[in-house]
mmCIF file of C-alpha atoms and ligand atoms in Angstrom:
data_model
loop_
_atom_site.group_PDB
_atom_site.id
_atom_site.type_symbol
_atom_site.label_atom_id
_atom_site.label_comp_id
_atom_site.label_asym_id
_atom_site.label_seq_id
_atom_site.Cartn_x
_atom_site.Cartn_y
_atom_site.Cartn_z
ATOM 1 C CA UNK A 1 22.374 -74.275 32.894
ATOM 2 C CA UNK A 2 25.482 -76.175 31.383
ATOM 3 C CA UNK A 3 26.969 -75.000 28.114
ATOM 4 C CA UNK A 4 28.142 -77.945 25.315
ATOM 5 C CA UNK A 5 30.413 -76.662 22.588
ATOM 6 C CA UNK A 6 30.828 -78.755 19.555
ATOM 7 C CA UNK A 7 29.112 -79.569 16.321
ATOM 8 C CA UNK A 8 26.856 -82.326 16.499
ATOM 9 C CA UNK A 9 24.294 -80.957 13.883
ATOM 10 C CA UNK A 10 21.930 -83.492 15.218
ATOM 11 C CA UNK A 11 21.424 -81.991 18.463
ATOM 12 C CA UNK A 12 21.864 -78.696 17.754
ATOM 13 C CA UNK A 13 18.414 -79.622 15.148
ATOM 14 C CA UNK A 14 16.875 -81.497 18.337
ATOM 15 C CA UNK A 15 17.439 -77.987 20.409
ATOM 16 C CA UNK A 16 15.491 -76.180 17.867
ATOM 17 C CA UNK A 17 12.857 -78.112 17.302
ATOM 18 C CA UNK A 18 12.411 -78.042 21.121
ATOM 19 C CA UNK A 19 12.469 -73.916 20.876
ATOM 20 C CA UNK A 20 15.955 -74.084 22.836
ATOM 21 C CA UNK A 21 18.380 -71.500 21.722
ATOM 22 C CA UNK A 22 21.470 -72.897 19.708
ATOM 23 C CA UNK A 23 24.371 -70.424 18.746
ATOM 24 C CA UNK A 24 25.442 -71.011 14.958
ATOM 25 C CA UNK A 25 28.459 -70.274 12.544
ATOM 26 C CA UNK A 26 28.637 -68.172 9.677
ATOM 27 C CA UNK A 27 30.886 -66.946 7.207
ATOM 28 C CA UNK A 28 30.868 -63.081 9.331
ATOM 29 C CA UNK A 29 30.085 -63.849 12.885
ATOM 30 C CA UNK A 30 28.237 -66.439 15.343
ATOM 31 C CA UNK A 31 24.523 -66.077 15.510
ATOM 32 C CA UNK A 32 22.081 -66.953 18.711
ATOM 33 C CA UNK A 33 19.558 -69.344 16.852
ATOM 34 C CA UNK A 34 16.101 -69.733 17.505
ATOM 35 C CA UNK A 35 13.145 -71.269 15.022
ATOM 36 C CA UNK A 36 11.908 -67.345 13.213
ATOM 37 C CA UNK A 37 8.512 -69.579 13.175
ATOM 38 C CA UNK A 38 7.896 -69.538 16.861
ATOM 39 C CA UNK A 39 7.672 -66.544 19.065
ATOM 40 C CA UNK A 40 8.770 -67.616 22.242
ATOM 41 C CA UNK A 41 11.723 -69.225 21.051
ATOM 42 C CA UNK A 42 12.033 -65.716 19.592
ATOM 43 C CA UNK A 43 11.646 -64.390 23.070
ATOM 44 C CA UNK A 44 14.041 -66.493 24.737
ATOM 45 C CA UNK A 45 16.455 -64.420 22.356
ATOM 46 C CA UNK A 46 15.652 -60.767 22.949
ATOM 47 C CA UNK A 47 15.841 -61.968 26.947
ATOM 48 C CA UNK A 48 18.879 -63.835 26.887
ATOM 49 C CA UNK A 49 20.723 -61.081 24.275
ATOM 50 C CA UNK A 50 18.674 -58.377 26.729
ATOM 51 C CA UNK A 51 18.424 -57.682 24.041
ATOM 52 C CA UNK A 52 15.332 -54.115 23.083
ATOM 53 C CA UNK A 53 12.874 -55.383 21.372
ATOM 54 C CA UNK A 54 12.689 -52.604 19.183
ATOM 55 C CA UNK A 55 15.526 -53.600 17.256
ATOM 56 C CA UNK A 56 14.517 -56.472 14.567
ATOM 57 C CA UNK A 57 16.161 -59.780 14.366
ATOM 58 C CA UNK A 58 17.775 -61.283 10.454
ATOM 59 C CA UNK A 59 15.908 -64.135 9.487
ATOM 60 C CA UNK A 60 18.321 -67.531 8.474
ATOM 61 C CA UNK A 61 17.287 -69.325 5.351
ATOM 62 C CA UNK A 62 18.735 -72.073 3.201
ATOM 63 C CA UNK A 63 17.625 -71.381 0.133
ATOM 64 C CA UNK A 64 17.334 -68.074 -2.856
ATOM 65 C CA UNK A 65 13.293 -69.899 -3.005
ATOM 66 C CA UNK A 66 12.522 -69.418 0.567
ATOM 67 C CA UNK A 67 12.461 -65.003 -0.063
ATOM 68 C CA UNK A 68 9.160 -65.660 -1.598
ATOM 69 C CA UNK A 69 7.958 -68.135 1.578
ATOM 70 C CA UNK A 70 8.920 -65.552 4.317
ATOM 71 C CA UNK A 71 8.330 -61.784 1.871
ATOM 72 C CA UNK A 72 6.155 -60.402 -0.900
ATOM 73 C CA UNK A 73 6.635 -57.254 -3.473
ATOM 74 C CA UNK A 74 10.131 -58.373 -3.801
ATOM 75 C CA UNK A 75 12.079 -56.524 -6.927
ATOM 76 C CA UNK A 76 13.829 -57.731 -9.465
ATOM 77 C CA UNK A 77 16.902 -56.383 -8.414
ATOM 78 C CA UNK A 78 16.899 -58.163 -4.898
ATOM 79 C CA UNK A 79 16.652 -61.537 -6.412
ATOM 80 C CA UNK A 80 19.873 -60.349 -8.804
ATOM 81 C CA UNK A 81 21.719 -59.722 -5.732
ATOM 82 C CA UNK A 82 20.474 -62.855 -4.185
ATOM 83 C CA UNK A 83 21.632 -64.933 -6.941
ATOM 84 C CA UNK A 84 24.942 -63.286 -7.061
ATOM 85 C CA UNK A 85 26.138 -63.047 -3.529
ATOM 86 C CA UNK A 86 23.787 -65.777 -1.855
ATOM 87 C CA UNK A 87 25.141 -67.481 0.106
ATOM 88 C CA UNK A 88 27.160 -64.338 0.873
ATOM 89 C CA UNK A 89 27.511 -61.225 3.813
ATOM 90 C CA UNK A 90 24.147 -59.604 2.711
ATOM 91 C CA UNK A 91 21.011 -59.203 4.652
ATOM 92 C CA UNK A 92 18.104 -58.122 1.714
ATOM 93 C CA UNK A 93 15.563 -55.827 3.898
ATOM 94 C CA UNK A 94 11.728 -57.077 2.181
ATOM 95 C CA UNK A 95 8.016 -56.363 2.783
ATOM 96 C CA UNK A 96 7.568 -59.718 5.325
ATOM 97 C CA UNK A 97 4.411 -62.526 5.176
ATOM 98 C CA UNK A 98 2.009 -62.630 8.486
ATOM 99 C CA UNK A 99 4.219 -65.646 9.064
ATOM 100 C CA UNK A 100 6.895 -64.435 10.118
ATOM 101 C CA UNK A 101 6.090 -63.282 14.141
ATOM 102 C CA UNK A 102 6.030 -59.233 14.765
ATOM 103 C CA UNK A 103 8.492 -59.867 17.514
ATOM 104 C CA UNK A 104 11.135 -61.321 14.705
ATOM 105 C CA UNK A 105 10.727 -57.611 12.889
ATOM 106 C CA UNK A 106 10.297 -55.709 15.933
ATOM 107 C CA UNK A 107 6.384 -54.320 14.234
ATOM 108 C CA UNK A 108 8.038 -53.636 11.321
ATOM 109 C CA UNK A 109 6.302 -54.091 7.871
ATOM 110 C CA UNK A 110 9.636 -55.992 6.601
ATOM 111 C CA UNK A 111 12.017 -58.696 7.592
ATOM 112 C CA UNK A 112 16.253 -59.232 6.814
ATOM 113 C CA UNK A 113 16.667 -62.395 4.311
ATOM 114 C CA UNK A 114 19.800 -63.514 4.782
ATOM 115 C CA UNK A 115 21.421 -66.947 3.172
ATOM 116 C CA UNK A 116 24.334 -67.154 4.757
ATOM 117 C CA UNK A 117 27.711 -69.137 4.161
ATOM 118 C CA UNK A 118 29.153 -72.172 6.140
ATOM 119 C CA UNK A 119 28.832 -74.960 5.527
ATOM 120 C CA UNK A 120 28.012 -76.674 8.876
ATOM 121 C CA UNK A 121 25.070 -73.923 8.954
ATOM 122 C CA UNK A 122 23.907 -74.540 5.619
ATOM 123 C CA UNK A 123 22.909 -77.567 6.218
ATOM 124 C CA UNK A 124 21.623 -77.021 9.179
ATOM 125 C CA UNK A 125 19.449 -74.663 7.941
ATOM 126 C CA UNK A 126 18.338 -77.565 5.222
ATOM 127 C CA UNK A 127 17.539 -79.773 7.552
ATOM 128 C CA UNK A 128 15.059 -77.822 8.994
ATOM 129 C CA UNK A 129 11.064 -77.146 8.041
ATOM 130 C CA UNK A 130 11.533 -73.530 9.562
ATOM 131 C CA UNK A 131 14.392 -70.866 9.544
ATOM 132 C CA UNK A 132 16.206 -69.598 12.213
ATOM 133 C CA UNK A 133 16.418 -65.425 13.674
ATOM 134 C CA UNK A 134 19.545 -64.709 14.612
ATOM 135 C CA UNK A 135 20.999 -61.465 15.938
ATOM 136 C CA UNK A 136 24.966 -61.491 16.421
ATOM 137 C CA UNK A 137 25.622 -63.716 19.522
ATOM 138 C CA UNK A 138 26.059 -61.034 22.037
ATOM 139 C CA UNK A 139 24.931 -58.996 25.085
ATOM 140 C CA UNK A 140 23.018 -56.455 23.362
ATOM 141 C CA UNK A 141 25.715 -53.598 22.453
ATOM 142 C CA UNK A 142 28.785 -54.903 22.494
ATOM 143 C CA UNK A 143 31.342 -56.633 19.911
ATOM 144 C CA UNK A 144 30.411 -59.563 17.602
ATOM 145 C CA UNK A 145 32.149 -62.742 18.416
ATOM 146 C CA UNK A 146 33.772 -64.372 15.404
ATOM 147 C CA UNK A 147 34.838 -67.546 17.188
ATOM 148 C CA UNK A 148 32.565 -70.258 18.947
ATOM 149 C CA UNK A 149 35.141 -69.172 22.189
ATOM 150 C CA UNK A 150 33.563 -65.327 22.487
ATOM 151 C CA UNK A 151 30.416 -66.905 22.636
ATOM 152 C CA UNK A 152 30.802 -68.889 25.229
ATOM 153 C CA UNK A 153 33.004 -66.815 27.250
ATOM 154 C CA UNK A 154 29.917 -63.836 26.990
ATOM 155 C CA UNK A 155 26.598 -66.849 26.964
ATOM 156 C CA UNK A 156 27.951 -69.828 28.410
ATOM 157 C CA UNK A 157 26.284 -70.761 31.161
ATOM 158 C CA UNK A 158 23.022 -69.441 29.561
ATOM 159 C CA UNK A 159 22.594 -71.248 26.390
ATOM 160 C CA UNK A 160 22.484 -75.304 25.650
ATOM 161 C CA UNK A 161 25.010 -75.469 23.009
ATOM 162 C CA UNK A 162 27.372 -73.655 20.219
ATOM 163 C CA UNK A 163 27.648 -74.859 17.019
ATOM 164 C CA UNK A 164 31.354 -74.592 16.655
ATOM 165 C CA UNK A 165 32.351 -73.604 12.567
ATOM 166 C CA UNK A 166 35.846 -71.930 13.554
ATOM 167 C CA UNK A 167 36.706 -68.900 12.979
ATOM 168 C CA UNK A 168 34.222 -66.944 10.629
ATOM 169 C CA UNK A 169 35.755 -65.873 7.416
ATOM 170 C CA UNK A 170 35.043 -62.708 6.936
ATOM 171 C CA UNK A 171 34.456 -60.763 10.821
ATOM 172 C CA UNK A 172 31.849 -58.447 10.129
ATOM 173 C CA UNK A 173 28.779 -58.066 10.273
ATOM 174 C CA UNK A 174 26.372 -58.176 6.956
ATOM 175 C CA UNK A 175 25.594 -56.100 4.991
ATOM 176 C CA UNK A 176 21.760 -54.941 5.339
ATOM 177 C CA UNK A 177 19.968 -53.474 2.277
ATOM 178 C CA UNK A 178 16.780 -52.054 1.552
ATOM 179 C CA UNK A 179 15.156 -50.810 -1.810
ATOM 180 C CA UNK A 180 12.913 -47.753 -2.143
ATOM 181 C CA UNK A 181 12.336 -47.384 -6.260
ATOM 182 C CA UNK A 182 15.068 -47.885 -7.803
ATOM 183 C CA UNK A 183 17.321 -47.170 -4.924
ATOM 184 C CA UNK A 184 19.095 -49.235 -3.138
ATOM 185 C CA UNK A 185 19.908 -47.870 0.537
ATOM 186 C CA UNK A 186 22.456 -49.215 2.618
ATOM 187 C CA UNK A 187 21.468 -50.054 6.258
ATOM 188 C CA UNK A 188 24.468 -50.564 7.496
ATOM 189 C CA UNK A 189 27.675 -51.400 5.679
ATOM 190 C CA UNK A 190 29.090 -54.897 5.825
ATOM 191 C CA UNK A 191 31.291 -57.807 5.141
ATOM 192 C CA UNK A 192 30.042 -57.297 1.063
ATOM 193 C CA UNK A 193 31.121 -53.992 0.521
ATOM 194 C CA UNK A 194 29.480 -50.894 -2.171
ATOM 195 C CA UNK A 195 31.809 -51.752 -4.943
ATOM 196 C CA UNK A 196 30.445 -55.685 -5.088
ATOM 197 C CA UNK A 197 27.181 -53.311 -4.631
ATOM 198 C CA UNK A 198 28.020 -51.564 -7.276
ATOM 199 C CA UNK A 199 29.390 -54.087 -9.618
ATOM 200 C CA UNK A 200 25.828 -56.176 -10.066
ATOM 201 C CA UNK A 201 24.112 -52.454 -9.918
ATOM 202 C CA UNK A 202 26.062 -49.951 -12.145
ATOM 203 C CA UNK A 203 22.989 -47.710 -12.613
ATOM 204 C CA UNK A 204 21.462 -47.989 -8.926
ATOM 205 C CA UNK A 205 21.587 -44.977 -7.238
ATOM 206 C CA UNK A 206 23.168 -45.921 -3.919
ATOM 207 C CA UNK A 207 21.483 -44.231 -0.193
ATOM 208 C CA UNK A 208 23.602 -44.425 3.093
ATOM 209 C CA UNK A 209 21.555 -44.915 5.865
ATOM 210 C CA UNK A 210 24.095 -42.763 8.419
ATOM 211 C CA UNK A 211 21.998 -41.263 11.013
ATOM 212 C CA UNK A 212 20.769 -43.482 13.878
ATOM 213 C CA UNK A 213 17.788 -44.995 12.472
ATOM 214 C CA UNK A 214 15.554 -47.033 14.727
ATOM 215 C CA UNK A 215 14.537 -48.465 11.874
ATOM 216 C CA UNK A 216 18.241 -50.159 11.400
ATOM 217 C CA UNK A 217 19.484 -50.267 15.029
ATOM 218 C CA UNK A 218 22.760 -51.965 14.239
ATOM 219 C CA UNK A 219 22.759 -48.468 13.367
ATOM 220 C CA UNK A 220 22.878 -46.662 16.457
ATOM 221 C CA UNK A 221 25.071 -44.312 17.246
ATOM 222 C CA UNK A 222 26.964 -46.349 20.485
ATOM 223 C CA UNK A 223 26.862 -50.064 19.306
ATOM 224 C CA UNK A 224 29.654 -52.630 19.499
ATOM 225 C CA UNK A 225 31.146 -51.314 22.392
ATOM 226 C CA UNK A 226 34.529 -52.135 23.600
ATOM 227 C CA UNK A 227 34.270 -52.235 27.777
ATOM 228 C CA UNK A 228 37.729 -49.699 27.834
ATOM 229 C CA UNK A 229 36.853 -45.548 26.091
ATOM 230 C CA UNK A 230 38.497 -46.533 22.534
ATOM 231 C CA UNK A 231 39.333 -43.551 20.508
ATOM 232 C CA UNK A 232 39.985 -42.662 16.792
ATOM 233 C CA UNK A 233 42.637 -41.091 14.782
ATOM 234 C CA UNK A 234 45.919 -40.436 14.124
ATOM 235 C CA UNK A 235 47.639 -42.406 16.536
ATOM 236 C CA UNK A 236 50.925 -40.570 17.030
ATOM 237 C CA UNK A 237 49.441 -37.620 18.527
ATOM 238 C CA UNK A 238 46.767 -39.268 20.284
ATOM 239 C CA UNK A 239 49.553 -40.796 22.007
ATOM 240 C CA UNK A 240 51.406 -37.216 23.118
ATOM 241 C CA UNK A 241 47.528 -36.262 23.967
ATOM 242 C CA UNK A 242 47.416 -39.151 26.396
ATOM 243 C CA UNK A 243 50.901 -39.680 27.641
ATOM 244 C CA UNK A 244 51.158 -41.390 30.651
ATOM 245 C CA UNK A 245 48.054 -42.766 30.459
ATOM 246 C CA UNK A 246 48.384 -47.265 29.871
ATOM 247 C CA UNK A 247 47.248 -47.106 26.649
ATOM 248 C CA UNK A 248 46.351 -50.336 23.825
ATOM 249 C CA UNK A 249 46.436 -49.713 20.029
ATOM 250 C CA UNK A 250 44.362 -50.650 16.938
ATOM 251 C CA UNK A 251 46.811 -50.167 13.820
ATOM 252 C CA UNK A 252 46.470 -51.674 9.989
ATOM 253 C CA UNK A 253 49.741 -51.941 9.735
ATOM 254 C CA UNK A 254 51.775 -49.803 11.501
ATOM 255 C CA UNK A 255 53.804 -50.404 14.691
ATOM 256 C CA UNK A 256 53.577 -47.979 17.515
ATOM 257 C CA UNK A 257 55.197 -49.970 20.576
ATOM 258 C CA UNK A 258 58.243 -48.159 21.001
ATOM 259 C CA UNK A 259 56.166 -45.297 23.384
ATOM 260 C CA UNK A 260 56.314 -46.231 26.690
ATOM 261 C CA UNK A 261 52.856 -45.671 27.226
ATOM 262 C CA UNK A 262 51.531 -48.033 23.878
ATOM 263 C CA UNK A 263 51.493 -51.118 26.572
ATOM 264 C CA UNK A 264 49.576 -53.492 23.757
ATOM 265 C CA UNK A 265 49.417 -53.222 20.372
ATOM 266 C CA UNK A 266 46.935 -55.105 17.720
ATOM 267 C CA UNK A 267 48.495 -54.986 14.259
ATOM 268 C CA UNK A 268 44.820 -55.800 12.140
ATOM 269 C CA UNK A 269 47.262 -56.908 9.004
ATOM 270 C CA UNK A 270 50.761 -56.496 8.020
ATOM 271 C CA UNK A 271 51.094 -56.621 4.584
ATOM 272 C CA UNK A 272 47.952 -53.593 4.513
ATOM 273 C CA UNK A 273 45.076 -56.323 3.589
ATOM 274 C CA UNK A 274 41.851 -54.728 4.587
ATOM 275 C CA UNK A 275 40.089 -58.034 4.375
ATOM 276 C CA UNK A 276 42.439 -59.534 7.067
ATOM 277 C CA UNK A 277 42.126 -57.080 8.785
ATOM 278 C CA UNK A 278 38.045 -57.411 8.962
ATOM 279 C CA UNK A 279 38.681 -60.806 9.949
ATOM 280 C CA UNK A 280 41.358 -59.584 13.531
ATOM 281 C CA UNK A 281 39.029 -56.324 13.867
ATOM 282 C CA UNK A 282 36.742 -57.725 16.308
ATOM 283 C CA UNK A 283 38.503 -59.997 18.509
ATOM 284 C CA UNK A 284 41.515 -57.555 18.805
ATOM 285 C CA UNK A 285 39.048 -55.401 20.578
ATOM 286 C CA UNK A 286 37.925 -58.532 22.275
ATOM 287 C CA UNK A 287 41.980 -59.185 23.543
ATOM 288 C CA UNK A 288 42.647 -55.387 24.020
ATOM 289 C CA UNK A 289 39.466 -55.307 26.582
ATOM 290 C CA UNK A 290 40.663 -58.330 28.191
ATOM 291 C CA UNK A 291 44.231 -56.171 29.882
ATOM 292 C CA UNK A 292 44.312 -53.572 32.760
ATOM 293 C CA UNK A 293 44.112 -50.199 29.855
ATOM 294 C CA UNK A 294 43.046 -46.915 30.551
ATOM 295 C CA UNK A 295 41.976 -46.717 26.269
ATOM 296 C CA UNK A 296 42.261 -48.017 23.854
ATOM 297 C CA UNK A 297 43.802 -45.812 20.480
ATOM 298 C CA UNK A 298 43.081 -46.533 16.765
ATOM 299 C CA UNK A 299 43.829 -45.800 13.403
ATOM 300 C CA UNK A 300 41.186 -44.841 10.643
ATOM 301 C CA UNK A 301 41.679 -47.314 7.895
ATOM 302 C CA UNK A 302 41.258 -46.440 4.334
ATOM 303 C CA UNK A 303 37.910 -45.337 3.281
ATOM 304 C CA UNK A 304 37.405 -48.081 0.497
ATOM 305 C CA UNK A 305 36.641 -51.426 0.505
ATOM 306 C CA UNK A 306 35.914 -53.499 3.788
ATOM 307 C CA UNK A 307 38.198 -50.301 5.421
ATOM 308 C CA UNK A 308 34.380 -48.340 5.136
ATOM 309 C CA UNK A 309 32.864 -50.707 7.417
ATOM 310 C CA UNK A 310 35.624 -51.114 9.217
ATOM 311 C CA UNK A 311 35.595 -47.192 10.317
ATOM 312 C CA UNK A 312 32.066 -47.477 11.125
ATOM 313 C CA UNK A 313 32.410 -50.098 13.460
ATOM 314 C CA UNK A 314 35.094 -48.310 15.330
ATOM 315 C CA UNK A 315 33.565 -45.433 14.829
ATOM 316 C CA UNK A 316 30.192 -46.450 16.989
ATOM 317 C CA UNK A 317 32.494 -48.639 19.084
ATOM 318 C CA UNK A 318 33.981 -45.206 20.008
ATOM 319 C CA UNK A 319 30.987 -42.678 20.658
HETATM 320 O O1 LIG B 401 26.234 -60.860 9.284
HETATM 321 C C1 LIG B 401 24.589 -60.992 10.523
HETATM 322 O O2 LIG B 401 23.874 -59.774 9.803
HETATM 323 C C2 LIG B 401 24.808 -61.597 11.433
HETATM 324 C C3 LIG B 401 24.262 -63.130 11.717
HETATM 325 C C4 LIG B 401 24.578 -63.441 12.761
HETATM 326 O O3 LIG B 401 23.646 -63.109 10.432
HETATM 327 N N1 LIG B 401 23.819 -61.035 12.286
HETATM 328 C C5 LIG B 401 23.411 -60.009 12.971
HETATM 329 O O4 LIG B 401 22.183 -58.949 13.652
HETATM 330 O O5 LIG B 401 24.333 -58.769 12.847
HETATM 331 P P1 LIG B 401 21.948 -58.415 14.767
HETATM 332 O O6 LIG B 401 20.678 -58.699 14.896
HETATM 333 O O7 LIG B 401 23.383 -58.085 15.647
HETATM 334 O O8 LIG B 401 21.995 -56.953 13.790
HETATM 335 C C6 LIG B 401 20.911 -56.933 12.493
HETATM 336 C C7 LIG B 401 20.490 -56.239 11.932
HETATM 337 C C8 LIG B 401 19.656 -55.378 13.428
HETATM 338 O O9 LIG B 401 20.301 -54.593 14.114
HETATM 339 C C9 LIG B 401 18.801 -54.758 12.164
HETATM 340 O O10 LIG B 401 19.121 -53.376 12.762
HETATM 341 C C10 LIG B 401 18.333 -55.150 11.364
HETATM 342 O O11 LIG B 401 19.464 -55.895 11.200
HETATM 343 N N2 LIG B 401 17.331 -54.804 10.707
HETATM 344 C C11 LIG B 401 17.593 -56.362 10.919
HETATM 345 N N3 LIG B 401 16.018 -56.666 10.324
HETATM 346 C C12 LIG B 401 15.643 -55.334 10.062
HETATM 347 C C13 LIG B 401 14.095 -54.530 9.134
HETATM 348 N N4 LIG B 401 13.366 -55.262 8.896
HETATM 349 N N5 LIG B 401 14.169 -53.309 9.134
HETATM 350 C C14 LIG B 401 16.053 -52.803 9.221
HETATM 351 N N6 LIG B 401 16.420 -53.323 9.729
HETATM 352 C C15 LIG B 401 16.526 -54.538 10.290
HETATM 353 MG MG1 LIG B 402 24.151 -57.496 16.407
#
């Protein structure tokens, strides 16, 4: 199959109506989209990604009003979060209506809903009569794509169209939350920070679901993995420990290239800005992966703001 890369919304729309797959840009990462109400089209997503059927998909919608089309018993807090953050990097896990095929939710009684913030994709969603199921547009277990080229590098030849919306503005997948009583359950830390959630729900208890829970396979312990083994810690001592190896480095702001074992280095933000580091993280992992190295070493990032989600991805990539 020939994969076309472009920004033709009409072509994207036609393909989606035909039940075909289209990679779409969002502010977080690129998604691999299909008509969420068409189980056969959704099945193709699992095939192309080689994704296990127990890993549910997020359903992308064009507006707040769509929440009630696809979910029920929606807590007031869910509307409040959506109203404040959407379009944006937040996925709400809510009891699903039966119109959502069981394949989308992997048999769970809930569905993840998200209104992404990207002008092309919002225009596309608004032109369709159905929502879009879309996981990150990478083979299962690998690093998520943040450019159209990343998508093409791995899924080129397997999908007809990549809608090119430029590089992703956030660079980390959405934060996924569910609700239990008055509690907000964080299934996956991502592009929306805990601090931002606390601001909207100051009196609400936040529970972090850190285990490898099959309910949220985005939380699987080994995920987002690079080809080269990755170790996290204090770089100077790790370089000593792995002396003689061909080393690639991911650092926040410091330069470690003076060591002769360091062949490649990715500094994510010379000014120490975590938002900038998040944008660059997955590209840096991909570009180090392309070199002939023995190992990748990464620093632990500050445990605040997007630093938490960056550390989460690094940890999973290192398991
Ligand atoms: O930013 C994002 O969320 C991107 C863009 C494309 O929107 N999508 C994304 O999808 O990261 P994916 O499939 O790579 O990760 C979605 C994760 C699943 O692994 C699963 O853990 C969780 O969302 N999920 C989806 N539906 C769920 C549900 N009903 N209950 C619990 N977790 C759910
Ligand atoms: Mg993914």
